[in-house]
PDB file of C-alpha atoms and ligand atoms in Angstrom:
ATOM      1  CA  UNK S  44       4.358  16.294  -2.533  1.00 49.00           C
ATOM      2  CA  UNK S  45       1.040  14.627  -3.283  1.00 58.00           C
ATOM      3  CA  UNK S  46       1.393  11.899  -5.865  1.00 91.00           C
ATOM      4  CA  UNK S  47      -1.500  10.169  -7.480  1.00 97.00           C
ATOM      5  CA  UNK S  48      -1.733   6.434  -7.989  1.00 98.00           C
ATOM      6  CA  UNK S  49      -4.343   4.567  -9.973  1.00 98.00           C
ATOM      7  CA  UNK S  50      -5.201   1.030  -8.870  1.00 98.00           C
ATOM      8  CA  UNK S  51      -7.133  -1.363 -11.090  1.00 98.00           C
ATOM      9  CA  UNK S  52      -8.284  -4.834 -10.157  1.00 98.00           C
ATOM     10  CA  UNK S  53      -8.864  -8.117 -11.924  1.00 98.00           C
ATOM     11  CA  UNK S  54     -10.986 -10.370  -9.748  1.00 98.00           C
ATOM     12  CA  UNK S  55     -13.722 -12.964  -9.887  1.00 97.00           C
ATOM     13  CA  UNK S  56     -14.584 -13.645  -6.256  1.00 95.00           C
ATOM     14  CA  UNK S  57     -13.260 -10.450  -4.733  1.00 97.00           C
ATOM     15  CA  UNK S  58      -9.915 -11.608  -3.329  1.00 98.00           C
ATOM     16  CA  UNK S  59      -7.873  -9.179  -5.422  1.00 98.00           C
ATOM     17  CA  UNK S  60     -10.406  -6.431  -4.748  1.00 98.00           C
ATOM     18  CA  UNK S  61      -9.949  -6.826  -0.992  1.00 98.00           C
ATOM     19  CA  UNK S  62      -6.196  -6.469  -1.379  1.00 98.00           C
ATOM     20  CA  UNK S  63      -6.666  -3.376  -3.552  1.00 98.00           C
ATOM     21  CA  UNK S  64      -9.050  -1.865  -1.000  1.00 98.00           C
ATOM     22  CA  UNK S  65      -6.450  -2.365   1.709  1.00 98.00           C
ATOM     23  CA  UNK S  66      -3.707  -0.769  -0.381  1.00 98.00           C
ATOM     24  CA  UNK S  67      -6.040   2.117  -1.173  1.00 98.00           C
ATOM     25  CA  UNK S  68      -6.398   2.735   2.587  1.00 98.00           C
ATOM     26  CA  UNK S  69      -2.652   2.436   3.214  1.00 98.00           C
ATOM     27  CA  UNK S  70      -1.688   4.743   0.366  1.00 98.00           C
ATOM     28  CA  UNK S  71      -4.356   7.304   1.213  1.00 98.00           C
ATOM     29  CA  UNK S  72      -3.078   7.371   4.798  1.00 97.00           C
ATOM     30  CA  UNK S  73       0.408   7.989   3.419  1.00 96.00           C
ATOM     31  CA  UNK S  74      -0.874  11.053   1.570  1.00 96.00           C
ATOM     32  CA  UNK S  75      -1.252   9.628  -1.921  1.00 97.00           C
ATOM     33  CA  UNK S  76      -4.239  10.498  -4.038  1.00 97.00           C
ATOM     34  CA  UNK S  77      -5.666   7.159  -5.050  1.00 98.00           C
ATOM     35  CA  UNK S  78      -8.168   6.278  -7.737  1.00 98.00           C
ATOM     36  CA  UNK S  79      -9.433   2.696  -7.609  1.00 98.00           C
ATOM     37  CA  UNK S  80     -11.301   0.992 -10.443  1.00 98.00           C
ATOM     38  CA  UNK S  81     -12.811  -2.494 -10.188  1.00 98.00           C
ATOM     39  CA  UNK S  82     -14.159  -2.296 -13.743  1.00 97.00           C
ATOM     40  CA  UNK S  83     -11.454  -0.230 -15.386  1.00 98.00           C
ATOM     41  CA  UNK S  84     -11.937   1.130 -18.862  1.00 97.00           C
ATOM     42  CA  UNK S  85      -9.331   2.480 -21.209  1.00 97.00           C
ATOM     43  CA  UNK S  86     -10.294   6.077 -20.450  1.00 97.00           C
ATOM     44  CA  UNK S  87      -9.668   5.432 -16.732  1.00 98.00           C
ATOM     45  CA  UNK S  88      -6.030   4.473 -17.206  1.00 97.00           C
ATOM     46  CA  UNK S  89      -4.899   6.067 -20.462  1.00 96.00           C
ATOM     47  CA  UNK S  90      -3.666   9.308 -18.872  1.00 96.00           C
ATOM     48  CA  UNK S  91      -2.252   7.767 -15.690  1.00 97.00           C
ATOM     49  CA  UNK S  92       1.418   8.110 -14.786  1.00 97.00           C
ATOM     50  CA  UNK S  93       1.404   5.589 -11.900  1.00 98.00           C
ATOM     51  CA  UNK S  94      -0.607   2.413 -12.264  1.00 98.00           C
ATOM     52  CA  UNK S  95      -0.874  -0.489  -9.852  1.00 98.00           C
ATOM     53  CA  UNK S  96      -2.588  -3.609 -11.181  1.00 99.00           C
ATOM     54  CA  UNK S  97      -3.881  -6.126  -8.620  1.00 99.00           C
ATOM     55  CA  UNK S  98      -5.149  -9.231 -10.354  1.00 98.00           C
ATOM     56  CA  UNK S  99      -5.897 -12.861  -9.749  1.00 98.00           C
ATOM     57  CA  UNK S 100      -5.510 -15.541 -12.438  1.00 98.00           C
ATOM     58  CA  UNK S 101      -8.439 -17.585 -13.712  1.00 98.00           C
ATOM     59  CA  UNK S 102      -9.340 -20.094 -16.356  1.00 96.00           C
ATOM     60  CA  UNK S 103      -6.144 -21.690 -17.562  1.00 93.00           C
ATOM     61  CA  UNK S 104      -3.776 -18.878 -16.785  1.00 98.00           C
ATOM     62  CA  UNK S 105      -6.094 -16.100 -17.909  1.00 98.00           C
ATOM     63  CA  UNK S 106      -7.082 -12.677 -16.707  1.00 98.00           C
ATOM     64  CA  UNK S 107     -10.361 -12.467 -14.770  1.00 98.00           C
ATOM     65  CA  UNK S 108     -13.333 -11.517 -16.918  1.00 97.00           C
ATOM     66  CA  UNK S 109     -13.744  -8.052 -15.458  1.00 97.00           C
ATOM     67  CA  UNK S 110     -10.325  -6.966 -16.694  1.00 98.00           C
ATOM     68  CA  UNK S 111     -10.070  -9.040 -19.878  1.00 97.00           C
ATOM     69  CA  UNK S 112     -11.810  -6.564 -22.217  1.00 97.00           C
ATOM     70  CA  UNK S 113      -9.464  -3.767 -21.148  1.00 98.00           C
ATOM     71  CA  UNK S 114      -6.344  -5.806 -21.805  1.00 98.00           C
ATOM     72  CA  UNK S 115      -7.739  -7.104 -25.074  1.00 97.00           C
ATOM     73  CA  UNK S 116      -8.205  -3.487 -26.115  1.00 97.00           C
ATOM     74  CA  UNK S 117      -4.691  -2.583 -24.993  1.00 98.00           C
ATOM     75  CA  UNK S 118      -3.140  -5.491 -26.855  1.00 96.00           C
ATOM     76  CA  UNK S 119      -4.913  -4.493 -30.057  1.00 96.00           C
ATOM     77  CA  UNK S 120      -4.010  -0.830 -29.709  1.00 96.00           C
ATOM     78  CA  UNK S 121      -0.889   1.067 -30.573  1.00 94.00           C
ATOM     79  CA  UNK S 122      -1.257   3.570 -27.750  1.00 97.00           C
ATOM     80  CA  UNK S 123       1.770   5.277 -26.263  1.00 98.00           C
ATOM     81  CA  UNK S 124       2.056   4.613 -22.521  1.00 98.00           C
ATOM     82  CA  UNK S 125       5.602   5.898 -22.212  1.00 98.00           C
ATOM     83  CA  UNK S 126       4.511   8.345 -19.478  1.00 97.00           C
ATOM     84  CA  UNK S 127       3.304   5.463 -17.310  1.00 98.00           C
ATOM     85  CA  UNK S 128       5.128   3.641 -14.513  1.00 98.00           C
ATOM     86  CA  UNK S 129       3.489   0.474 -13.287  1.00 98.00           C
ATOM     87  CA  UNK S 130       3.633  -2.357 -10.782  1.00 98.00           C
ATOM     88  CA  UNK S 131       1.722  -5.621 -10.561  1.00 99.00           C
ATOM     89  CA  UNK S 132       0.433  -7.743  -7.695  1.00 99.00           C
ATOM     90  CA  UNK S 133      -0.935 -11.170  -8.546  1.00 98.00           C
ATOM     91  CA  UNK S 134      -3.031 -13.589  -6.533  1.00 98.00           C
ATOM     92  CA  UNK S 135      -2.881 -17.154  -7.682  1.00 98.00           C
ATOM     93  CA  UNK S 136      -2.611 -20.732  -6.632  1.00 98.00           C
ATOM     94  CA  UNK S 137       0.539 -22.818  -6.991  1.00 98.00           C
ATOM     95  CA  UNK S 138      -1.770 -25.797  -7.601  1.00 98.00           C
ATOM     96  CA  UNK S 139      -1.889 -24.532 -11.192  1.00 98.00           C
ATOM     97  CA  UNK S 140       0.924 -24.824 -13.754  1.00 98.00           C
ATOM     98  CA  UNK S 141      -0.127 -21.369 -14.823  1.00 98.00           C
ATOM     99  CA  UNK S 142       0.601 -19.867 -11.394  1.00 98.00           C
ATOM    100  CA  UNK S 143      -0.086 -16.127 -11.495  1.00 98.00           C
ATOM    101  CA  UNK S 144       0.089 -16.064 -15.280  1.00 98.00           C
ATOM    102  CA  UNK S 145      -2.156 -12.986 -15.334  1.00 98.00           C
ATOM    103  CA  UNK S 146       0.840 -11.080 -13.963  1.00 98.00           C
ATOM    104  CA  UNK S 147       2.835 -12.045 -17.071  1.00 98.00           C
ATOM    105  CA  UNK S 148      -0.021 -10.967 -19.332  1.00 98.00           C
ATOM    106  CA  UNK S 149      -0.265  -7.572 -17.644  1.00 98.00           C
ATOM    107  CA  UNK S 150       3.499  -7.029 -17.655  1.00 98.00           C
ATOM    108  CA  UNK S 151       3.752  -7.831 -21.360  1.00 98.00           C
ATOM    109  CA  UNK S 152       0.735  -5.769 -22.410  1.00 98.00           C
ATOM    110  CA  UNK S 153       1.798  -2.615 -20.578  1.00 98.00           C
ATOM    111  CA  UNK S 154       5.495  -2.944 -21.445  1.00 98.00           C
ATOM    112  CA  UNK S 155       4.715  -3.371 -25.129  1.00 98.00           C
ATOM    113  CA  UNK S 156       2.921  -0.001 -25.065  1.00 98.00           C
ATOM    114  CA  UNK S 157       6.036   1.654 -23.651  1.00 98.00           C
ATOM    115  CA  UNK S 158       5.091   1.738 -19.960  1.00 98.00           C
ATOM    116  CA  UNK S 159       7.882   1.179 -17.431  1.00 98.00           C
ATOM    117  CA  UNK S 160       7.705  -1.637 -14.904  1.00 98.00           C
ATOM    118  CA  UNK S 161       9.364  -0.139 -11.828  1.00 98.00           C
ATOM    119  CA  UNK S 162       9.836  -3.233  -9.679  1.00 98.00           C
ATOM    120  CA  UNK S 163       9.511  -6.979  -9.648  1.00 98.00           C
ATOM    121  CA  UNK S 164       5.886  -8.079  -9.432  1.00 98.00           C
ATOM    122  CA  UNK S 165       4.512  -9.686  -6.305  1.00 98.00           C
ATOM    123  CA  UNK S 166       2.976 -13.128  -6.809  1.00 98.00           C
ATOM    124  CA  UNK S 167       0.886 -14.133  -3.807  1.00 98.00           C
ATOM    125  CA  UNK S 168       0.339 -17.880  -3.545  1.00 98.00           C
ATOM    126  CA  UNK S 169      -3.039 -18.203  -1.844  1.00 98.00           C
ATOM    127  CA  UNK S 170      -2.295 -21.837  -0.969  1.00 98.00           C
ATOM    128  CA  UNK S 171       0.571 -20.890   1.332  1.00 97.00           C
ATOM    129  CA  UNK S 172       0.061 -17.243   2.132  1.00 98.00           C
ATOM    130  CA  UNK S 173      -2.991 -16.393   4.192  1.00 97.00           C
ATOM    131  CA  UNK S 174      -2.157 -12.755   4.852  1.00 98.00           C
ATOM    132  CA  UNK S 175      -2.673 -11.292   1.401  1.00 98.00           C
ATOM    133  CA  UNK S 176      -3.114  -7.744   2.694  1.00 98.00           C
ATOM    134  CA  UNK S 177       0.039  -7.963   4.789  1.00 98.00           C
ATOM    135  CA  UNK S 178       2.124  -9.364   1.931  1.00 98.00           C
ATOM    136  CA  UNK S 179       0.893  -6.691  -0.446  1.00 98.00           C
ATOM    137  CA  UNK S 180       1.525  -3.941   2.091  1.00 98.00           C
ATOM    138  CA  UNK S 181       5.057  -5.239   2.718  1.00 98.00           C
ATOM    139  CA  UNK S 182       5.776  -5.175  -1.032  1.00 98.00           C
ATOM    140  CA  UNK S 183       4.317  -1.687  -1.545  1.00 98.00           C
ATOM    141  CA  UNK S 184       7.499   0.338  -0.808  1.00 98.00           C
ATOM    142  CA  UNK S 185       9.234  -1.440  -3.720  1.00 97.00           C
ATOM    143  CA  UNK S 186       6.672   0.195  -5.954  1.00 98.00           C
ATOM    144  CA  UNK S 187       6.066   3.642  -4.469  1.00 98.00           C
ATOM    145  CA  UNK S 188       9.744   4.413  -3.909  1.00 97.00           C
ATOM    146  CA  UNK S 189      10.341   4.084  -7.664  1.00 96.00           C
ATOM    147  CA  UNK S 190       7.549   6.432  -8.743  1.00 94.00           C
TER     148      UNK S 190
HETATM  149  C1  FMN I 516     -11.704 -21.847 -11.866  1.00 73.70           C
HETATM  150  C2  FMN I 516     -10.412 -21.334 -11.286  1.00 73.70           C
HETATM  151  C3  FMN I 516      -9.286 -21.264 -12.075  1.00 73.70           C
HETATM  152  C4  FMN I 516      -8.068 -20.812 -11.556  1.00 73.70           C
HETATM  153  N1  FMN I 516      -6.955 -20.754 -12.360  1.00 73.70           N
HETATM  154  C5  FMN I 516      -5.776 -20.327 -11.843  1.00 73.70           C
HETATM  155  C6  FMN I 516      -4.607 -20.299 -12.655  1.00 73.70           C
HETATM  156  O1  FMN I 516      -4.607 -20.656 -13.837  1.00 73.70           O
HETATM  157  N2  FMN I 516      -3.459 -19.855 -12.095  1.00 73.70           N
HETATM  158  C7  FMN I 516      -3.387 -19.439 -10.794  1.00 73.70           C
HETATM  159  O2  FMN I 516      -2.311 -19.040 -10.350  1.00 73.70           O
HETATM  160  N3  FMN I 516      -4.488 -19.462  -9.993  1.00 73.70           N
HETATM  161  C8  FMN I 516      -5.676 -19.890 -10.484  1.00 73.70           C
HETATM  162  N4  FMN I 516      -6.792 -19.904  -9.687  1.00 73.70           N
HETATM  163  C9  FMN I 516      -6.690 -19.457  -8.279  1.00 73.70           C
HETATM  164  C10 FMN I 516      -7.180 -18.013  -8.094  1.00 73.70           C
HETATM  165  O3  FMN I 516      -6.375 -17.100  -8.804  1.00 73.70           O
HETATM  166  C11 FMN I 516      -7.130 -17.666  -6.601  1.00 73.70           C
HETATM  167  O4  FMN I 516      -8.086 -18.460  -5.930  1.00 73.70           O
HETATM  168  C12 FMN I 516      -7.373 -16.206  -6.293  1.00 73.70           C
HETATM  169  O5  FMN I 516      -7.228 -15.978  -4.914  1.00 73.70           O
HETATM  170  C13 FMN I 516      -8.751 -15.729  -6.722  1.00 73.70           C
HETATM  171  O6  FMN I 516      -8.840 -14.332  -6.487  1.00 73.70           O
HETATM  172  P1  FMN I 516     -10.136 -13.495  -6.878  1.00 73.70           P
HETATM  173  O7  FMN I 516     -11.175 -13.807  -5.852  1.00 73.70           O
HETATM  174  O8  FMN I 516      -9.727 -12.069  -6.811  1.00 73.70           O
HETATM  175  O9  FMN I 516     -10.525 -13.870  -8.261  1.00 73.70           O
HETATM  176  C14 FMN I 516      -8.003 -20.374 -10.198  1.00 73.70           C
HETATM  177  C15 FMN I 516      -9.161 -20.440  -9.392  1.00 73.70           C
HETATM  178  C16 FMN I 516     -10.355 -20.923  -9.927  1.00 73.70           C
HETATM  179  C17 FMN I 516     -11.574 -20.980  -9.025  1.00 73.70           C
END
């Protein structure tokens, strides 16, 4: 059984991209077919059945700029994503009231289009957790076992 997983990233300084790169390696080693987009467009994700979003939070609880246009488009659309299962990993800092709020934005946007969130999102607090790759890898079975 070779399942395909699409990973998209929201990142400003590359932290979330590094985590996504690591998960790409792990999943590929496990036999998954992985597509990874650091500048995802609607056409990249529209047909996907398994989507993993790895995103930091910026501004005052906002999505990073590279992923904002996509989610703006999604929010304004009435697309049907009922074929899609998704999971979310957030990187954020608990110094902010809006800790990992980008995770909430992603969850709401995809759910409102009919996609199914298969597991609780991971919120990595970069102030206390210095092994982002390890934390994400440890969370990964929660996601893949539900696909
Ligand atoms: C200007 C700025 C604003 C930030 N705002 C938030 C925020 O609102 N909530 C949060 O949880 N983290 C916030 N962070 C922390 C980042 O999400 C965190 O440093 C993350 O690791 C950055 O990952 P990236 O390199 O992939 O963008 C902010 C960081 C900066 C520099």
